CSV table of C-alpha atoms in Angstrom, one decimal:
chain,number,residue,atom,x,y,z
A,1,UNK,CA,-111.6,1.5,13.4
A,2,UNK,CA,-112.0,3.5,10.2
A,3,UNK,CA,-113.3,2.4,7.1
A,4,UNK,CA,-110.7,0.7,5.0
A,5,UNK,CA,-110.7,2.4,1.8
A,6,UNK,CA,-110.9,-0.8,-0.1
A,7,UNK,CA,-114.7,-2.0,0.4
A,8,UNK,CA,-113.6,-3.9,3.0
A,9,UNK,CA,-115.4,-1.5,6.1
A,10,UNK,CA,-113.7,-2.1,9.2
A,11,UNK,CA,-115.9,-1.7,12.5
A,12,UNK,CA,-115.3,-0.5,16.1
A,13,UNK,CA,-112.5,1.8,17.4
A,14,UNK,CA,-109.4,1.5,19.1
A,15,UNK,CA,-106.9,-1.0,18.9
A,16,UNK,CA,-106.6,-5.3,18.9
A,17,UNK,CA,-107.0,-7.8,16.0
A,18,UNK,CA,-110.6,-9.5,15.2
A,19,UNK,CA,-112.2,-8.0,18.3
A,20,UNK,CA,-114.9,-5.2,18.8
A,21,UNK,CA,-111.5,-2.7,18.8
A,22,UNK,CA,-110.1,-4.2,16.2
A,23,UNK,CA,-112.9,-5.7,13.8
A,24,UNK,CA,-112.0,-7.6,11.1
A,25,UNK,CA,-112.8,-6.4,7.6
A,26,UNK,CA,-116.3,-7.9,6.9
A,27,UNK,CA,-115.3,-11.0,4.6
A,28,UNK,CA,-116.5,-10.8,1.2
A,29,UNK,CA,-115.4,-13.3,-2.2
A,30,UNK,CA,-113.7,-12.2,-4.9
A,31,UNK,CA,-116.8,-12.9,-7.8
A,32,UNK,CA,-115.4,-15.2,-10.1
A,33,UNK,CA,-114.7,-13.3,-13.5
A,34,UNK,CA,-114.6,-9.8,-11.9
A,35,UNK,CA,-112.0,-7.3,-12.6
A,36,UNK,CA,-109.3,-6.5,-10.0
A,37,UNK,CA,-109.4,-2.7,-8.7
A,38,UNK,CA,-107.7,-2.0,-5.3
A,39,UNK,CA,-109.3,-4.1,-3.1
A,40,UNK,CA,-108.6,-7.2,-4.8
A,41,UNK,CA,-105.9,-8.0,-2.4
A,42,UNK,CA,-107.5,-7.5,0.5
A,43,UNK,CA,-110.2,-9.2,-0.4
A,44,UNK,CA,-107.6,-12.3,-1.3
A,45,UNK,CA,-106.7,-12.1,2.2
A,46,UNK,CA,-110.2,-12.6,3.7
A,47,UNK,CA,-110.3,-15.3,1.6
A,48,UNK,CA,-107.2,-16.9,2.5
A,49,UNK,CA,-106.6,-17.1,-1.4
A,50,UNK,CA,-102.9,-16.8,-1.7
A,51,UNK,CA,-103.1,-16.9,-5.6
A,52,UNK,CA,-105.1,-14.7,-6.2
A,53,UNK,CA,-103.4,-12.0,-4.1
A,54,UNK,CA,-100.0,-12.5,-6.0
A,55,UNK,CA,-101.8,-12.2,-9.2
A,56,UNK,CA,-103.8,-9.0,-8.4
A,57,UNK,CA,-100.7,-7.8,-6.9
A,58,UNK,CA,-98.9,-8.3,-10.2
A,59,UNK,CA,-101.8,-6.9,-12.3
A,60,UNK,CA,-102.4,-4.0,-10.2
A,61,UNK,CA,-98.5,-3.1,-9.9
A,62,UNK,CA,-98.6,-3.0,-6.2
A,63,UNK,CA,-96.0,-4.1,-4.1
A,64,UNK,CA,-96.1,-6.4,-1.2
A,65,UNK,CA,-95.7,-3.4,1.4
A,66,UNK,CA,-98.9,-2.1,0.1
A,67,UNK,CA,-101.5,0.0,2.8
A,68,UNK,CA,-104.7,1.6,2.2
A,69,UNK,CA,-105.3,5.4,2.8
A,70,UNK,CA,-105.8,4.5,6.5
A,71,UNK,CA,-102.4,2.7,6.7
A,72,UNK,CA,-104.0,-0.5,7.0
A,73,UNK,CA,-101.1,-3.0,5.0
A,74,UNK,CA,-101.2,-6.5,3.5
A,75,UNK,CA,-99.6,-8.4,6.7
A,76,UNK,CA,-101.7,-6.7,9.2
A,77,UNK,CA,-104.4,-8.3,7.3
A,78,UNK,CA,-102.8,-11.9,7.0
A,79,UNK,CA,-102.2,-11.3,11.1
A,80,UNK,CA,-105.5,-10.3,11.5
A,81,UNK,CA,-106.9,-13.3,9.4
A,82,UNK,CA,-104.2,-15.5,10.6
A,83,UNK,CA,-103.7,-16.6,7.6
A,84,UNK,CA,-99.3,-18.2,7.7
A,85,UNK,CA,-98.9,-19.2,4.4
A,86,UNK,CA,-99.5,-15.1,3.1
A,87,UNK,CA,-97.8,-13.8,5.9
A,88,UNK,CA,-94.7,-16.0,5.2
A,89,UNK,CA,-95.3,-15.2,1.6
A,90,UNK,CA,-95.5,-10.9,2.2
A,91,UNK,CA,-92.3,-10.9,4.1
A,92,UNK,CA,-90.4,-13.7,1.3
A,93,UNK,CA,-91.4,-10.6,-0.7
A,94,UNK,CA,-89.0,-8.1,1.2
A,95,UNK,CA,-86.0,-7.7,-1.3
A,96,UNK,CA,-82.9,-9.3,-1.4
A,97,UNK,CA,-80.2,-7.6,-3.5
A,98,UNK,CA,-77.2,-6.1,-2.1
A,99,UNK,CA,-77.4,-3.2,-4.9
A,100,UNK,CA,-80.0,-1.2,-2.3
A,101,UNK,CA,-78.9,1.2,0.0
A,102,UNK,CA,-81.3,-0.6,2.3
A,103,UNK,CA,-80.3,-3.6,3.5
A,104,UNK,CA,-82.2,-7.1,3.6
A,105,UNK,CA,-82.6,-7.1,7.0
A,106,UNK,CA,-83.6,-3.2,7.7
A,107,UNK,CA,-86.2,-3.7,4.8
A,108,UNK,CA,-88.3,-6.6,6.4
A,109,UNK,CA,-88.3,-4.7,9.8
A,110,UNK,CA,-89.3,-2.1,8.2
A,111,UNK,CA,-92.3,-3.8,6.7
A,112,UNK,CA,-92.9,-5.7,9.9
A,113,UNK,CA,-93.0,-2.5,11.9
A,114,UNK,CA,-95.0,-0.9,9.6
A,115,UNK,CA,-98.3,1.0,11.5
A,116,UNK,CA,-101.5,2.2,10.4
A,117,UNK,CA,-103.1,5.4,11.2
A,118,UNK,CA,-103.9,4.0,14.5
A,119,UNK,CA,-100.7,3.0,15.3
A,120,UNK,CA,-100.9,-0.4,15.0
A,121,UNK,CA,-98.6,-3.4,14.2
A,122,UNK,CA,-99.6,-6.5,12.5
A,123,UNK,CA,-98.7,-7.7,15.5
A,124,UNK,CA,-101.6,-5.7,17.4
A,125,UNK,CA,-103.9,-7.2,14.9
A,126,UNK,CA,-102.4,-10.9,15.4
A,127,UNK,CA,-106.1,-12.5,15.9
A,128,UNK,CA,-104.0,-15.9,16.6
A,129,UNK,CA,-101.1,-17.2,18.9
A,130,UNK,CA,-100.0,-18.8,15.6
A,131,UNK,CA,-100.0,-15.4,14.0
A,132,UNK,CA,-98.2,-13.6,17.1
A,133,UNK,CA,-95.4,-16.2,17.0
A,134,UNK,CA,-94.3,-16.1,13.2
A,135,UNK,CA,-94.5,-12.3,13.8
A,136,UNK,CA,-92.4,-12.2,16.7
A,137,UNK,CA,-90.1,-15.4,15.3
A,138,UNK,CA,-89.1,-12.6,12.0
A,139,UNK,CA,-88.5,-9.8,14.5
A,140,UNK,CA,-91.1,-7.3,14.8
A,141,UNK,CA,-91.3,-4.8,17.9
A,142,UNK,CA,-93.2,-5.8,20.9
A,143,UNK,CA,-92.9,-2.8,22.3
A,144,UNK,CA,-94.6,-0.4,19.5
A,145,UNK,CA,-97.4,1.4,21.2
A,146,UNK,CA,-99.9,2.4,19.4
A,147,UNK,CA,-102.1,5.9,19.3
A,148,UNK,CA,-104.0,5.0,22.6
A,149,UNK,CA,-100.0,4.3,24.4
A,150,UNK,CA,-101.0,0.7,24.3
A,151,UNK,CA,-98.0,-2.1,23.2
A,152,UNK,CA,-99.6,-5.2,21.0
A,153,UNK,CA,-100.1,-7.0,24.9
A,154,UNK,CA,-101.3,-4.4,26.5
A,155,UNK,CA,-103.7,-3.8,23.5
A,156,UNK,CA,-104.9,-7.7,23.8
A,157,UNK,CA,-105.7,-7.6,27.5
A,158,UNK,CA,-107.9,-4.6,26.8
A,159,UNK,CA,-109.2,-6.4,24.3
A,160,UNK,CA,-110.5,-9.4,26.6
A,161,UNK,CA,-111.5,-7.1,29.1
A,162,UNK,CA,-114.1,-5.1,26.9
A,163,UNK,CA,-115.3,-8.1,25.3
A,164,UNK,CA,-116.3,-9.9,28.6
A,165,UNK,CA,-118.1,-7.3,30.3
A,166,UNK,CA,-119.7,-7.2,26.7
A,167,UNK,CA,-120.8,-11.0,27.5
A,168,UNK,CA,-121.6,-10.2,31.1
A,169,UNK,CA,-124.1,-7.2,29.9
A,170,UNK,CA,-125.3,-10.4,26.7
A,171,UNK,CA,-125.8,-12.9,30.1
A,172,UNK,CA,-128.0,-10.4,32.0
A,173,UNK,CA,-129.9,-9.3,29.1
A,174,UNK,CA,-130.5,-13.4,27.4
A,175,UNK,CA,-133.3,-14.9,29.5
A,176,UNK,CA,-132.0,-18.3,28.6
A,177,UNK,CA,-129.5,-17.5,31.0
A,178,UNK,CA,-131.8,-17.1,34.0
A,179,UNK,CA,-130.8,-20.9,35.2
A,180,UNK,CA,-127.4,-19.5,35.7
A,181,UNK,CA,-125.8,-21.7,32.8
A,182,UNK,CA,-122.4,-20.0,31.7
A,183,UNK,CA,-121.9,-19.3,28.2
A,184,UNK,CA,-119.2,-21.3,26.2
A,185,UNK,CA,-116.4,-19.4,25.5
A,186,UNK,CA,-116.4,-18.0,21.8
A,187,UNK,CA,-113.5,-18.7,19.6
A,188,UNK,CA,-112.1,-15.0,19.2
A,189,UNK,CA,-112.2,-14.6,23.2
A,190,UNK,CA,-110.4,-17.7,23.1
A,191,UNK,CA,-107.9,-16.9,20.8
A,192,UNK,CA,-107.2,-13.2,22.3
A,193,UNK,CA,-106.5,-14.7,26.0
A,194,UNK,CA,-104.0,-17.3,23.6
A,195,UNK,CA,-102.3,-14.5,21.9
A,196,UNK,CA,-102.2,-12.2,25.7
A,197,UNK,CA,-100.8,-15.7,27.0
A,198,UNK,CA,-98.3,-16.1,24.3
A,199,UNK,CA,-96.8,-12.2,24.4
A,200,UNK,CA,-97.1,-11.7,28.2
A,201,UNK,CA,-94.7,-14.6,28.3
A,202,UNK,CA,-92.3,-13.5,26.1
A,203,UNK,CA,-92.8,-9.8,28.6
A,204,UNK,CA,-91.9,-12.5,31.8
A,205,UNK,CA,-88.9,-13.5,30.3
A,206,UNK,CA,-87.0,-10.7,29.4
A,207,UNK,CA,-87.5,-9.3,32.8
């Protein structure tokens, strides 16, 4: 991934949601008393602070569509962090008046749909089954591939397949291993077969 251009670095290449394609932003705190500059919000998001991320928002005049210079946006943050209550929040943000010449509707697809400079969805970035389903529930695009031709599923089951031959290589290299004991099953494996569960599913079913 490249570095977000709000201090908050993201690691590894390629594409998936809190993985080592598609790292989370290293989580850092809002210092109490701090000004807000640009990475404010993101940082909010980390945090899971939902306050303080419509407050910087409104200091900082930025709207809830808003992307850093690599295209990363506010919701494929809150996918990424799985963090609802912000994600439910970004897309109650999508406006409502009729006076636009885009519509309600067109505006939060739009905003779901949205891609980064890899050519990812939030829903690529959905670290969470919770996540993937209030994503999909508000109607974003399975089937956006992203820079590498992979879909959000597709993208997920690459995902699991890097990161166990990456705990295979961990087992043969940890010599507390030797007795043949497996390794218990970290949380973000966990949560990537869940989300690759969830969306190959939803693939099953409109076959």
């Amino acid at each position: 991934m490249a570095a977000a251009s709000f201090g908050l670095g993201r690691s590894g290449e390629g594409s998936g949601a809190q993985s080592s394609q598609h790292a989370q932003p290293a989580q850092q705190e809002q210092p109490p008393g701090e000004p807000m500059d640009s990475s404010t919000p993101w940082l909010a998001i980390a945090d899971g602070n939902l306050s303080l991320l419509q407050t910087s928002l409104q200091v900082l005049n930025l709207p809830a569509t808003a992307a850093d210079e690599n295209g990363y946006t506010l919701l494929q943050a809150a996918a990424s962090y799985s963090h609802i209550p912000i994600l439910q929040w970004l897309i109650e943000q999508v406006p409502t008046t009729t006076n636009s010449s885009v519509n309600h509707e067109d505006a939060k697809l739009t905003m779901l749909n949205a891609v980064d400079f890899e050519g990812d969805t939030a829903l690529h970035y959905a670290s969470t089954k919770a996540a993937a389903e209030f994503l999909i529930h508000c109607g974003i695009d399975v089937n956006i591939r992203n820079a590498e031709g992979r879909t959000a599923l597709e993208s997920k089951q690459a995902e699991i397949e890097e990161a166990m031959m990456e705990a295979e290589e961990e087992e043969d290299d940890d010599d507390d291993n030797a007795n043949g004991e497996e390794k218990e099953e970290d949380e973000e494996l966990a949560g990537l077969r869940e989300v690759a569960a969830y969306l190959s599913s939803l693939d099953t079913m409109s076959q």
